PDB file of C-alpha atoms in Angstrom:
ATOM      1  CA  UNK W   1     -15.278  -1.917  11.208  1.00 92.00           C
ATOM      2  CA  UNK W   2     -12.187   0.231   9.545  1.00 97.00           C
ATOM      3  CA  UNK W   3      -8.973  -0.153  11.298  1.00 97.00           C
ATOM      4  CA  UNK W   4      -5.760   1.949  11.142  1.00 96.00           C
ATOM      5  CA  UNK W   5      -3.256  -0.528  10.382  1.00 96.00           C
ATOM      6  CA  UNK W   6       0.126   2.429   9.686  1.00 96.00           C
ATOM      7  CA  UNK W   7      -0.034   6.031  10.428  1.00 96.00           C
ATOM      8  CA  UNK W   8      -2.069   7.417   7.369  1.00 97.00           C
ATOM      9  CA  UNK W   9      -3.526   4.028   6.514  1.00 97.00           C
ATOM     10  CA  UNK W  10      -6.943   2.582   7.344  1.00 97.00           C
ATOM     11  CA  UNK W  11      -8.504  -0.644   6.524  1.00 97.00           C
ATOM     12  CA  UNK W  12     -11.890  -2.840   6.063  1.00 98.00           C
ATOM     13  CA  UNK W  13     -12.913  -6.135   4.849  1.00 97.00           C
ATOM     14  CA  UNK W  14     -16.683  -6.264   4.200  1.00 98.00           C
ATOM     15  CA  UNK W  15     -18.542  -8.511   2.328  1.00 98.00           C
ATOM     16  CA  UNK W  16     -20.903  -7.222  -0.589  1.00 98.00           C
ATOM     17  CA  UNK W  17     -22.825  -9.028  -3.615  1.00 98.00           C
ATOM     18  CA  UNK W  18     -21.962 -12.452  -2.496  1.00 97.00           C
ATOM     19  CA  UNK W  19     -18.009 -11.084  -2.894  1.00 97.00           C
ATOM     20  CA  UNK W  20     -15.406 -10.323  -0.194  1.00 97.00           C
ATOM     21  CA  UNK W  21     -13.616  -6.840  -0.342  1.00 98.00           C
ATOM     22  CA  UNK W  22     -10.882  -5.501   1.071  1.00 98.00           C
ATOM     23  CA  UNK W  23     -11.029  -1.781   1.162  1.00 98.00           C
ATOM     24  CA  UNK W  24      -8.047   0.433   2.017  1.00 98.00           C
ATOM     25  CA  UNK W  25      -8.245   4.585   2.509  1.00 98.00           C
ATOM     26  CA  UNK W  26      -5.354   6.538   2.671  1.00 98.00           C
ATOM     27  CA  UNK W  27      -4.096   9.623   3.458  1.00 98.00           C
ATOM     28  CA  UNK W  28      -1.099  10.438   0.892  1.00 98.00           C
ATOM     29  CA  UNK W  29       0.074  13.285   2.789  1.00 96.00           C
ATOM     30  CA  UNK W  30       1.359  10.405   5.605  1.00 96.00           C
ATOM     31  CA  UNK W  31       2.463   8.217   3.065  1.00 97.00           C
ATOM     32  CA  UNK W  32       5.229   7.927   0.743  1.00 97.00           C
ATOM     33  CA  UNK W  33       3.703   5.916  -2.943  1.00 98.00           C
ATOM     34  CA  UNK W  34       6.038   4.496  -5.127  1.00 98.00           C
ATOM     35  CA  UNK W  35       5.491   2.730  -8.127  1.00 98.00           C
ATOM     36  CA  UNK W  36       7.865   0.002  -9.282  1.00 97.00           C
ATOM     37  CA  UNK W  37       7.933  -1.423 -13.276  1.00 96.00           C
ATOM     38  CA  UNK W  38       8.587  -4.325 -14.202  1.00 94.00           C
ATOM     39  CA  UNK W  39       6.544  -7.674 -14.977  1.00 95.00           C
ATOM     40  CA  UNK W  40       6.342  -9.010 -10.879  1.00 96.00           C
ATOM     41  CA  UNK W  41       3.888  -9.898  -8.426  1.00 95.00           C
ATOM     42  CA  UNK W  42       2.712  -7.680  -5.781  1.00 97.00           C
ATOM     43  CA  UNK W  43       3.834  -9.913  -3.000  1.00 95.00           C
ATOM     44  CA  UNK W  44       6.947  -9.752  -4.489  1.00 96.00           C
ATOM     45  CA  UNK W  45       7.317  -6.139  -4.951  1.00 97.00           C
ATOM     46  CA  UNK W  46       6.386  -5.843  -1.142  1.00 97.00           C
ATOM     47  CA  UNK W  47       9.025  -8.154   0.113  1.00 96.00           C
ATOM     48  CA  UNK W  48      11.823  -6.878  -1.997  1.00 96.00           C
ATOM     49  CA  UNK W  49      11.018  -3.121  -1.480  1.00 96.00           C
ATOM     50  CA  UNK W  50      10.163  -3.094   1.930  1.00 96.00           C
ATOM     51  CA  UNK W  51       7.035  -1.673   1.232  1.00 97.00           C
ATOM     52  CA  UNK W  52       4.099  -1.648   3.666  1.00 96.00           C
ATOM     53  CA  UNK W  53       1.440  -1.987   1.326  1.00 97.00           C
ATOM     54  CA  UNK W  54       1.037  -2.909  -2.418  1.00 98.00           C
ATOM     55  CA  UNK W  55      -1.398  -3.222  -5.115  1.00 98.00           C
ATOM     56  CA  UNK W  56      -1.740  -4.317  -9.237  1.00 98.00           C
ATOM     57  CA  UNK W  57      -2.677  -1.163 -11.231  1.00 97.00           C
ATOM     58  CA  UNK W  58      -3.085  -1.092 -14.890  1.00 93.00           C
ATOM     59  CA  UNK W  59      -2.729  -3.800 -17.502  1.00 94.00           C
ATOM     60  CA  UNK W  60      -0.742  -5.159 -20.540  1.00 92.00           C
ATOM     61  CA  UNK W  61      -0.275  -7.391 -23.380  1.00 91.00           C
ATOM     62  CA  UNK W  62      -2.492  -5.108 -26.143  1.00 93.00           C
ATOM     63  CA  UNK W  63       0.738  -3.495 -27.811  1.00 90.00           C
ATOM     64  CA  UNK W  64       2.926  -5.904 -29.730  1.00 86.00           C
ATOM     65  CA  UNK W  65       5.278  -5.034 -27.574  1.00 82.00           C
ATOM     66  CA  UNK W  66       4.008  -6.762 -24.749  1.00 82.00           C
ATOM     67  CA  UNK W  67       6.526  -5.370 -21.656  1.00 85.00           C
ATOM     68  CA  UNK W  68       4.731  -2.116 -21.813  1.00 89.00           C
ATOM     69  CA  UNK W  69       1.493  -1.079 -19.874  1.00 95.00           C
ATOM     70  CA  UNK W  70      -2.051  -0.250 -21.706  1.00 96.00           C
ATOM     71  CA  UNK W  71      -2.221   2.878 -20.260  1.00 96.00           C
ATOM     72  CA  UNK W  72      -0.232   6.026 -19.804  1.00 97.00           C
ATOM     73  CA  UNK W  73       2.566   5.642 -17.214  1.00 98.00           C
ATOM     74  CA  UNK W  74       4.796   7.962 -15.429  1.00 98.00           C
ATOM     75  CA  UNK W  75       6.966   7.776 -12.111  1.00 98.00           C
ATOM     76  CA  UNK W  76       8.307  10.242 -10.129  1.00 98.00           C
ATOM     77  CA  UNK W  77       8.265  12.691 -13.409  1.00 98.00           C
ATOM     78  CA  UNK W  78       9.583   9.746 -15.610  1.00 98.00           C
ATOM     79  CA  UNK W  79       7.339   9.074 -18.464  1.00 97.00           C
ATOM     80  CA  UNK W  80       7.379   5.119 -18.951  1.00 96.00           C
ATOM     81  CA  UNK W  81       4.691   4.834 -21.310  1.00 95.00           C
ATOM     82  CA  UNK W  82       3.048   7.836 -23.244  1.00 95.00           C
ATOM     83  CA  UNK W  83       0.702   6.315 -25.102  1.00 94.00           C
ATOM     84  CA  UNK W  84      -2.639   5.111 -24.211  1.00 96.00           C
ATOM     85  CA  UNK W  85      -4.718   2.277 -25.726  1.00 94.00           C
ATOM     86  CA  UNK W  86      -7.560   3.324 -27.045  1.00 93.00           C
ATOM     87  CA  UNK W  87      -7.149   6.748 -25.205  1.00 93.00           C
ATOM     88  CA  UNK W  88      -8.042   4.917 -22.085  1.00 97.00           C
ATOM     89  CA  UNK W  89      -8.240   7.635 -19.263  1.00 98.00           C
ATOM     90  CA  UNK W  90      -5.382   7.896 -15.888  1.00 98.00           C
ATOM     91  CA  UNK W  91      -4.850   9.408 -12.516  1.00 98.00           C
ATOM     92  CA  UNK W  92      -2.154  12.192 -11.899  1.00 98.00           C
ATOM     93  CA  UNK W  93      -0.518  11.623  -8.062  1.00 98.00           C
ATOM     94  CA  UNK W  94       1.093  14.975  -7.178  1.00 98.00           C
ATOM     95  CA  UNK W  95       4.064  15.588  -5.324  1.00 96.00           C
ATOM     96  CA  UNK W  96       1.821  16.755  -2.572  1.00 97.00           C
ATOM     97  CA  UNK W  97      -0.275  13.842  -2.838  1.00 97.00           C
ATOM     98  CA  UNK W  98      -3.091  15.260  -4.750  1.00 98.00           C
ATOM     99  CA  UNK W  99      -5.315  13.296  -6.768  1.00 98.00           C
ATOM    100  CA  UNK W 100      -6.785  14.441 -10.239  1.00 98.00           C
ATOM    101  CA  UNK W 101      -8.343  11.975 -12.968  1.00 98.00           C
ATOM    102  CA  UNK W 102      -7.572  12.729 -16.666  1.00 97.00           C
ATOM    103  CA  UNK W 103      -7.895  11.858 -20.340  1.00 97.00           C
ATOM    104  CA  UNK W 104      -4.582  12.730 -20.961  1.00 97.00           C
ATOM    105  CA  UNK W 105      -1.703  13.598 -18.579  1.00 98.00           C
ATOM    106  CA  UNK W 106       0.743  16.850 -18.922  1.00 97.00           C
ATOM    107  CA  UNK W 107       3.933  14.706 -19.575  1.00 97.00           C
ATOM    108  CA  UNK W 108       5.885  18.132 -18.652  1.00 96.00           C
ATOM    109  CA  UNK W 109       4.619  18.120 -14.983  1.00 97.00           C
ATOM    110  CA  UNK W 110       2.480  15.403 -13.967  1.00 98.00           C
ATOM    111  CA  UNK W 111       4.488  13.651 -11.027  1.00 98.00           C
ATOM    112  CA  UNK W 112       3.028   9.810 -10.668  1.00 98.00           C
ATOM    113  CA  UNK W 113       0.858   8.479 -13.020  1.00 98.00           C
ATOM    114  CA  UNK W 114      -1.193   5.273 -13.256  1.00 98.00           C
ATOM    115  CA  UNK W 115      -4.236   4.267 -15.898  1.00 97.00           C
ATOM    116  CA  UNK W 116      -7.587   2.636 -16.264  1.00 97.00           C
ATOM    117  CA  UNK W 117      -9.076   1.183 -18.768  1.00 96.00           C
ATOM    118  CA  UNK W 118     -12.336   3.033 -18.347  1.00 97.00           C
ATOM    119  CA  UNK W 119     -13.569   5.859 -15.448  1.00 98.00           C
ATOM    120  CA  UNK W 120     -16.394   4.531 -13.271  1.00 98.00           C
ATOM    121  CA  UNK W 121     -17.547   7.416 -12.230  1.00 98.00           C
ATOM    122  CA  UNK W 122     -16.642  11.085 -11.942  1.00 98.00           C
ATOM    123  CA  UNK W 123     -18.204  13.717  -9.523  1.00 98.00           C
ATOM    124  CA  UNK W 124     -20.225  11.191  -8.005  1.00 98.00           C
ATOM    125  CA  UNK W 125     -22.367  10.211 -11.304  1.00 98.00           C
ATOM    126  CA  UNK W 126     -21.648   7.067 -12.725  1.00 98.00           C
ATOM    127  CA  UNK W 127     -20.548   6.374 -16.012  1.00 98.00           C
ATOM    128  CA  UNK W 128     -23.703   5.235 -17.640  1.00 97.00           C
ATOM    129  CA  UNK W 129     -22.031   4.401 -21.286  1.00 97.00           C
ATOM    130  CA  UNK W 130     -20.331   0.854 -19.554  1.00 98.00           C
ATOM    131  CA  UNK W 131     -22.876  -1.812 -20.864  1.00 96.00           C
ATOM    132  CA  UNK W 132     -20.266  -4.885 -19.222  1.00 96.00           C
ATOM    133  CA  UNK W 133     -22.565  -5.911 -16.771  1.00 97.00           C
ATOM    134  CA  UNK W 134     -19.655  -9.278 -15.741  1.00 97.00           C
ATOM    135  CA  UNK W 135     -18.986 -10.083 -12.233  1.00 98.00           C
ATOM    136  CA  UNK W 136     -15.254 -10.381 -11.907  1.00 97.00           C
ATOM    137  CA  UNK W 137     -12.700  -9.834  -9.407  1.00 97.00           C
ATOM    138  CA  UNK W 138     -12.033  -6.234  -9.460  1.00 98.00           C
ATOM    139  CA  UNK W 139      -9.145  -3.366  -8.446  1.00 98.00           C
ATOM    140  CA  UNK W 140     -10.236   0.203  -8.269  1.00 98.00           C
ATOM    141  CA  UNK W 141      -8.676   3.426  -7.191  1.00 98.00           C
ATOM    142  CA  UNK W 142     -11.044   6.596  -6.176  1.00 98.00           C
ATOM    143  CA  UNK W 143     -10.626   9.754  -4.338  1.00 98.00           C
ATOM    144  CA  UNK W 144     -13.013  10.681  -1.525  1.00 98.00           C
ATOM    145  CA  UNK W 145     -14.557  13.928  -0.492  1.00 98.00           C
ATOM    146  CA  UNK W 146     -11.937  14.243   1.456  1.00 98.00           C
ATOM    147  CA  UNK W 147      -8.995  13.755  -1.308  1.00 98.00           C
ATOM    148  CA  UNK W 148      -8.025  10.595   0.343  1.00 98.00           C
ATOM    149  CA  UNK W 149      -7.085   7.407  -2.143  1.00 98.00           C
ATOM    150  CA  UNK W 150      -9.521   4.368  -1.538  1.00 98.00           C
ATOM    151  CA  UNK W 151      -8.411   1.545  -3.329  1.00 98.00           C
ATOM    152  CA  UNK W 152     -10.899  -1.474  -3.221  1.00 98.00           C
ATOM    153  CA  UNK W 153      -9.730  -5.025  -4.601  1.00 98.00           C
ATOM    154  CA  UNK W 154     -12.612  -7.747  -4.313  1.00 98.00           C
ATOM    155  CA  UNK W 155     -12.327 -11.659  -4.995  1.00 97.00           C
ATOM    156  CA  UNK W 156     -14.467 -13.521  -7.438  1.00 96.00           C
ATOM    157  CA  UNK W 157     -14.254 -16.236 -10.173  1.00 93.00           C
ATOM    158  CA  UNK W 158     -14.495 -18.725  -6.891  1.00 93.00           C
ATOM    159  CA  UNK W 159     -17.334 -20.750  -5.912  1.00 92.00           C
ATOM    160  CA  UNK W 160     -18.442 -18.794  -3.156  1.00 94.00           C
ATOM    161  CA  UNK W 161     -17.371 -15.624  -4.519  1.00 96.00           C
ATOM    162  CA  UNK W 162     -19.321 -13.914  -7.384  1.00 97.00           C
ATOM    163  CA  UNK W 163     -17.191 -10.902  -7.921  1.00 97.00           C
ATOM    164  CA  UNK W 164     -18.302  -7.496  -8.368  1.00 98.00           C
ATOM    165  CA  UNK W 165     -20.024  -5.848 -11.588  1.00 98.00           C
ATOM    166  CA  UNK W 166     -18.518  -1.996 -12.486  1.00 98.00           C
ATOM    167  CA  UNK W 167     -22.022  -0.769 -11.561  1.00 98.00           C
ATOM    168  CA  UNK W 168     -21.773  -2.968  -8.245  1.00 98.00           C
ATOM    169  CA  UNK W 169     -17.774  -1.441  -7.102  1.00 98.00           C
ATOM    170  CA  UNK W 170     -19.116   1.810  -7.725  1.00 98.00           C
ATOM    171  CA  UNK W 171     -22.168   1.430  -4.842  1.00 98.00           C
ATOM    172  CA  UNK W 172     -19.418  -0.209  -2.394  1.00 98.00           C
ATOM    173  CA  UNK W 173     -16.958   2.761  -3.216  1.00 98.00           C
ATOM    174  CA  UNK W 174     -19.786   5.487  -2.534  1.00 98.00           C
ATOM    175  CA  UNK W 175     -19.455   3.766   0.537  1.00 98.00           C
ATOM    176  CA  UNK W 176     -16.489   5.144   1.365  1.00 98.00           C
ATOM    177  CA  UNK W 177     -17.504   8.661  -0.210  1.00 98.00           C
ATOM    178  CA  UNK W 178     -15.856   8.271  -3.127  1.00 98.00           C
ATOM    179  CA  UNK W 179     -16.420  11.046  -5.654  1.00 98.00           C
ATOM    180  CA  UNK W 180     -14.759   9.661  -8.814  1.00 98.00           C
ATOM    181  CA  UNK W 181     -12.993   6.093  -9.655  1.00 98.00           C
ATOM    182  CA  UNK W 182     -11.238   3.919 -12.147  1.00 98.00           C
ATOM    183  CA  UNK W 183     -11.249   0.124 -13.021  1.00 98.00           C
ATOM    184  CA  UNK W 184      -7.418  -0.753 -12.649  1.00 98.00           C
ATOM    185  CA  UNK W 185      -6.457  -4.579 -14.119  1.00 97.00           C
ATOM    186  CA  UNK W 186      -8.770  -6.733 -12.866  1.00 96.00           C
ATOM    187  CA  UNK W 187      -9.083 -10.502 -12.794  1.00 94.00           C
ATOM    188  CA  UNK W 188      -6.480 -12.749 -11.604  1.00 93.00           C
ATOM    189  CA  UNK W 189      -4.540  -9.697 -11.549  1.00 95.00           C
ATOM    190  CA  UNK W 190      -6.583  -7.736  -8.734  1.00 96.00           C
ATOM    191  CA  UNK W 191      -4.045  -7.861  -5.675  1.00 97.00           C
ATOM    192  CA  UNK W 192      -3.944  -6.551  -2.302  1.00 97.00           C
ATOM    193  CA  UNK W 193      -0.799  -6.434   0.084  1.00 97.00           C
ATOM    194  CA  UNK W 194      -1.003  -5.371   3.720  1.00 96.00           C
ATOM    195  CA  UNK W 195       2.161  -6.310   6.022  1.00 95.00           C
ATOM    196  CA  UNK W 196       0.425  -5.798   8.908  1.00 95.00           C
ATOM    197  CA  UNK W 197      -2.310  -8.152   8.546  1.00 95.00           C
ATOM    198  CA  UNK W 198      -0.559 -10.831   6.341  1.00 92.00           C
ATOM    199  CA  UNK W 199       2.616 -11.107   4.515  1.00 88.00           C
ATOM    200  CA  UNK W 200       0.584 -12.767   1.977  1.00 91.00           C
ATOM    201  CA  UNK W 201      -2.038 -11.289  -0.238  1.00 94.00           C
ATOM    202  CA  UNK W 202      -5.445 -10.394   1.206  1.00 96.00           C
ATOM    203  CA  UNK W 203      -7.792 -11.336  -1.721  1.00 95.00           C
ATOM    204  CA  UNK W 204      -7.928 -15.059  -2.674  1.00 91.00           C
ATOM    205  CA  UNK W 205      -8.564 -14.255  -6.339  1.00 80.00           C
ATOM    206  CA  UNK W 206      -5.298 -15.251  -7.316  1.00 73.00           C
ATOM    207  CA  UNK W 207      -6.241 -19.134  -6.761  1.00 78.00           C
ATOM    208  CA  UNK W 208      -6.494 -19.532  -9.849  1.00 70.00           C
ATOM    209  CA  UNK W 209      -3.595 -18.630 -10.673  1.00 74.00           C
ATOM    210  CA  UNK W 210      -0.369 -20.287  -8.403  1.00 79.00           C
ATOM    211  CA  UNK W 211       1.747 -18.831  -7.141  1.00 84.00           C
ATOM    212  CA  UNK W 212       0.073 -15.154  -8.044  1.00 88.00           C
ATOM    213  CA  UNK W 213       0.063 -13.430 -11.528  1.00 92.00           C
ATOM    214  CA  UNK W 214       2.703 -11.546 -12.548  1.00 94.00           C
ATOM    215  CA  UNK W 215       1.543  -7.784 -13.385  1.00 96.00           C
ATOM    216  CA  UNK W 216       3.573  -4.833 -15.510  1.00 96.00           C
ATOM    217  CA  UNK W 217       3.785  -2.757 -12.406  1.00 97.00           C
ATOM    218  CA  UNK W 218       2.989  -2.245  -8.807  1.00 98.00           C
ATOM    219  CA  UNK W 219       1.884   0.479  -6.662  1.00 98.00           C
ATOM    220  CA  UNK W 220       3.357   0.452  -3.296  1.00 98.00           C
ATOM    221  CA  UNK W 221       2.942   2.482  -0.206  1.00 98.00           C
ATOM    222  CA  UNK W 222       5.078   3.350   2.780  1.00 97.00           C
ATOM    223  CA  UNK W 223       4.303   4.184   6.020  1.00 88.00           C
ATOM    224  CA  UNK W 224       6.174   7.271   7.246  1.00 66.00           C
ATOM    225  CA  UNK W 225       7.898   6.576  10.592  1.00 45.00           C
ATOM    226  CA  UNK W 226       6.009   7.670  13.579  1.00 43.00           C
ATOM    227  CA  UNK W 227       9.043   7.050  15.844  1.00 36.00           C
ATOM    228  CA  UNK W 228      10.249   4.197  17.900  1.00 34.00           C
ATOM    229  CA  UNK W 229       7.903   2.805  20.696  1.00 28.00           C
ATOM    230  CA  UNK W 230       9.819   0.239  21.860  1.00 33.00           C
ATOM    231  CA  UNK W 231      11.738   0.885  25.107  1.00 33.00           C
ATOM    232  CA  UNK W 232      15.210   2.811  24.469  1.00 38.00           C
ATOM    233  CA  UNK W 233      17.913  -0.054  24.843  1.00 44.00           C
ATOM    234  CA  UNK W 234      20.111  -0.327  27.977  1.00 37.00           C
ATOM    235  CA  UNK W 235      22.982   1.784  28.390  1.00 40.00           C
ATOM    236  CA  UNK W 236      26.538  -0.300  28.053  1.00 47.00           C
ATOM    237  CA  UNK W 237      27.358  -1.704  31.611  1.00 40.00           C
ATOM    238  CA  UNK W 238      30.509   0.392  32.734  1.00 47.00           C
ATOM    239  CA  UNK W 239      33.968  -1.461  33.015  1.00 56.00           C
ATOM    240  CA  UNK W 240      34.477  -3.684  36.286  1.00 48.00           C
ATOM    241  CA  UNK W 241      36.949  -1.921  38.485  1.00 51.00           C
ATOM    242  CA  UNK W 242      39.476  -4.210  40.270  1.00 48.00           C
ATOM    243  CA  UNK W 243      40.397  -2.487  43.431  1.00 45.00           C
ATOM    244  CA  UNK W 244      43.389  -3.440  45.174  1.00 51.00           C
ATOM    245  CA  UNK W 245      44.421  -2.648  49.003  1.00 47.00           C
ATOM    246  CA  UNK W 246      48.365  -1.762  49.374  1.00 52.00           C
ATOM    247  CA  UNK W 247      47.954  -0.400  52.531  1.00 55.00           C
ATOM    248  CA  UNK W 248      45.483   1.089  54.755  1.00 53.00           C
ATOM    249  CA  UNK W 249      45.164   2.331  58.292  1.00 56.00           C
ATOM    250  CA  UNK W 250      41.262   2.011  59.561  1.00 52.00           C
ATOM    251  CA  UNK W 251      40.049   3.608  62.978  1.00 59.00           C
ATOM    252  CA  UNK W 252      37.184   2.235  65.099  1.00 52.00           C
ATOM    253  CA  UNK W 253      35.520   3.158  68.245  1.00 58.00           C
ATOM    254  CA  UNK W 254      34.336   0.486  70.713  1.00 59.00           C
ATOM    255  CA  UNK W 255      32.931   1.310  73.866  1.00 61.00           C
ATOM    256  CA  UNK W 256      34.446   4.785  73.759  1.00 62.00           C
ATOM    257  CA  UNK W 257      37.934   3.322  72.904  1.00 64.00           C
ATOM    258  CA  UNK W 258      39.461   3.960  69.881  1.00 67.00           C
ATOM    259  CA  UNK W 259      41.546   1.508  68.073  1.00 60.00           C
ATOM    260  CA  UNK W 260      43.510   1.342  65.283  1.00 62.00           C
ATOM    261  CA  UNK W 261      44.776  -1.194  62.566  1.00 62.00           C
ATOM    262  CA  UNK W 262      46.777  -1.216  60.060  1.00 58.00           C
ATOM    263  CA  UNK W 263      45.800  -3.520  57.188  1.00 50.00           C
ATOM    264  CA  UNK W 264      48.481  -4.988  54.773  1.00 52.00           C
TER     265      UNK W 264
END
């Protein structure tokens, strides 16, 4: 069953090839993504931004210098990292919330960017040159017909969960109608942040690792307000008035006879 959890955002949890995953579809033109760098985990990029939802993305530790993604990165038209190891490929967020996966991103224009180490599939044909047939935990961002992000993040190296294969995350995210996807970091870096169904991650991957891995950058998503529901708070109570009789004259009638007193 998908559920809307924030204006934009819907959510599932199903359970595939022996592996929980937690599948999340939405609508950029209701959101607002940000990415944050810097080495921190996902839970704590949520709490400290305020976010609403977050995720791992791509990975590091193959340059010597270590700090720095694999992949190409680029926020909000600032390009963080314009290399790519071993030309790995990327997806180019637009301003307008448009999705488009590339080789190489235009470092002149491209808006958000965040890389893979290896496309999945593209225009709904998968990639038949991966021969890594591993079951791991797995993150992996797609577009649907629609144009809509679908990020799936499954569990794995657990007992009772096997993890997914490439060739298996690509039949759950045809699920979904994805059209084209990339593998993000995987492993004990896979994570998956909703606030409104834990404050803690969703995937249990991370087990292995306590408390959660550290990754080189987040992707986080914010709800856009849809206005406030609750009831509109009470108006201030107005100043007590202290009322004070000088002097008064008050006129009655009983039984036809009027009377009169003067009050002091």
């Amino acid at each position: 069953m998908i559920i809307t959890t924030h204006e934009g955002i819907e959510f599932t949890q199903i359970r595939r090839y022996g592996t929980d995953c937690f599948v999340h579809i939405i609508d950029l033109t209701k959101v607002v993504l940000k990415i944050r760098n810097g080495f921190m985990s996902v839970t704590d990029a949520v709490s400290i931004s305020g976010a609403q939802l977050g995720f791992n993305a791509g990975g590091w530790g193959l340059w010597k210098n270590k700090s720095l993604p694999n992949e190409y990165l680029i926020i909000e038209g600032r390009v963080v990292s314009a290399q790519s190891y071993d030309l790995r490929p990327c997806l180019h967020i637009s301003k307008a919330g448009n999705l488009e996966f590339l080789n190489r991103p235009n470092f002149s224009t491209s808006w958000n960017v965040v890389g893979f180490d290896r496309i999945i599939a593209a225009g709904g044909v998968y990639n038949t040159r991966i021969n890594d047939n591993a079951s791991n935990p797995r993150t992996i961002y797609g577009k649907d017909v629609t144009g809509r992000l679908v990020i799936l993040v499954c569990d794995g190296r657990l007992p009772e969960q096997k993890g997914l294969t490439f060739k298996e995350g690509w039949e759950v995210m045809k699920e979904f109608d994805v059209t084209d996807c990339g593998n993000a970091d995987g492993g004990y870096s896979s994570a998956a942040v909703n606030t409104a169904l834990a404050p803690a991650l969703l995937n249990k991957s991370y087990l292995g690792e306590v408390p959660p891995r550290r990754v080189v950058y987040q992707v986080l998503i914010n709800a856009k307000k849809t206005g406030n529901t609750s009831p509109p708070p009470l108006p201030p109570e107005p100043p007590k008035q202290v009322v004070k009789i000088i002097d008064a004259t008050v006129r009655y009638e009983v039984d036809g006879v009027m009377h009169t007193q003067v009050l002091k």
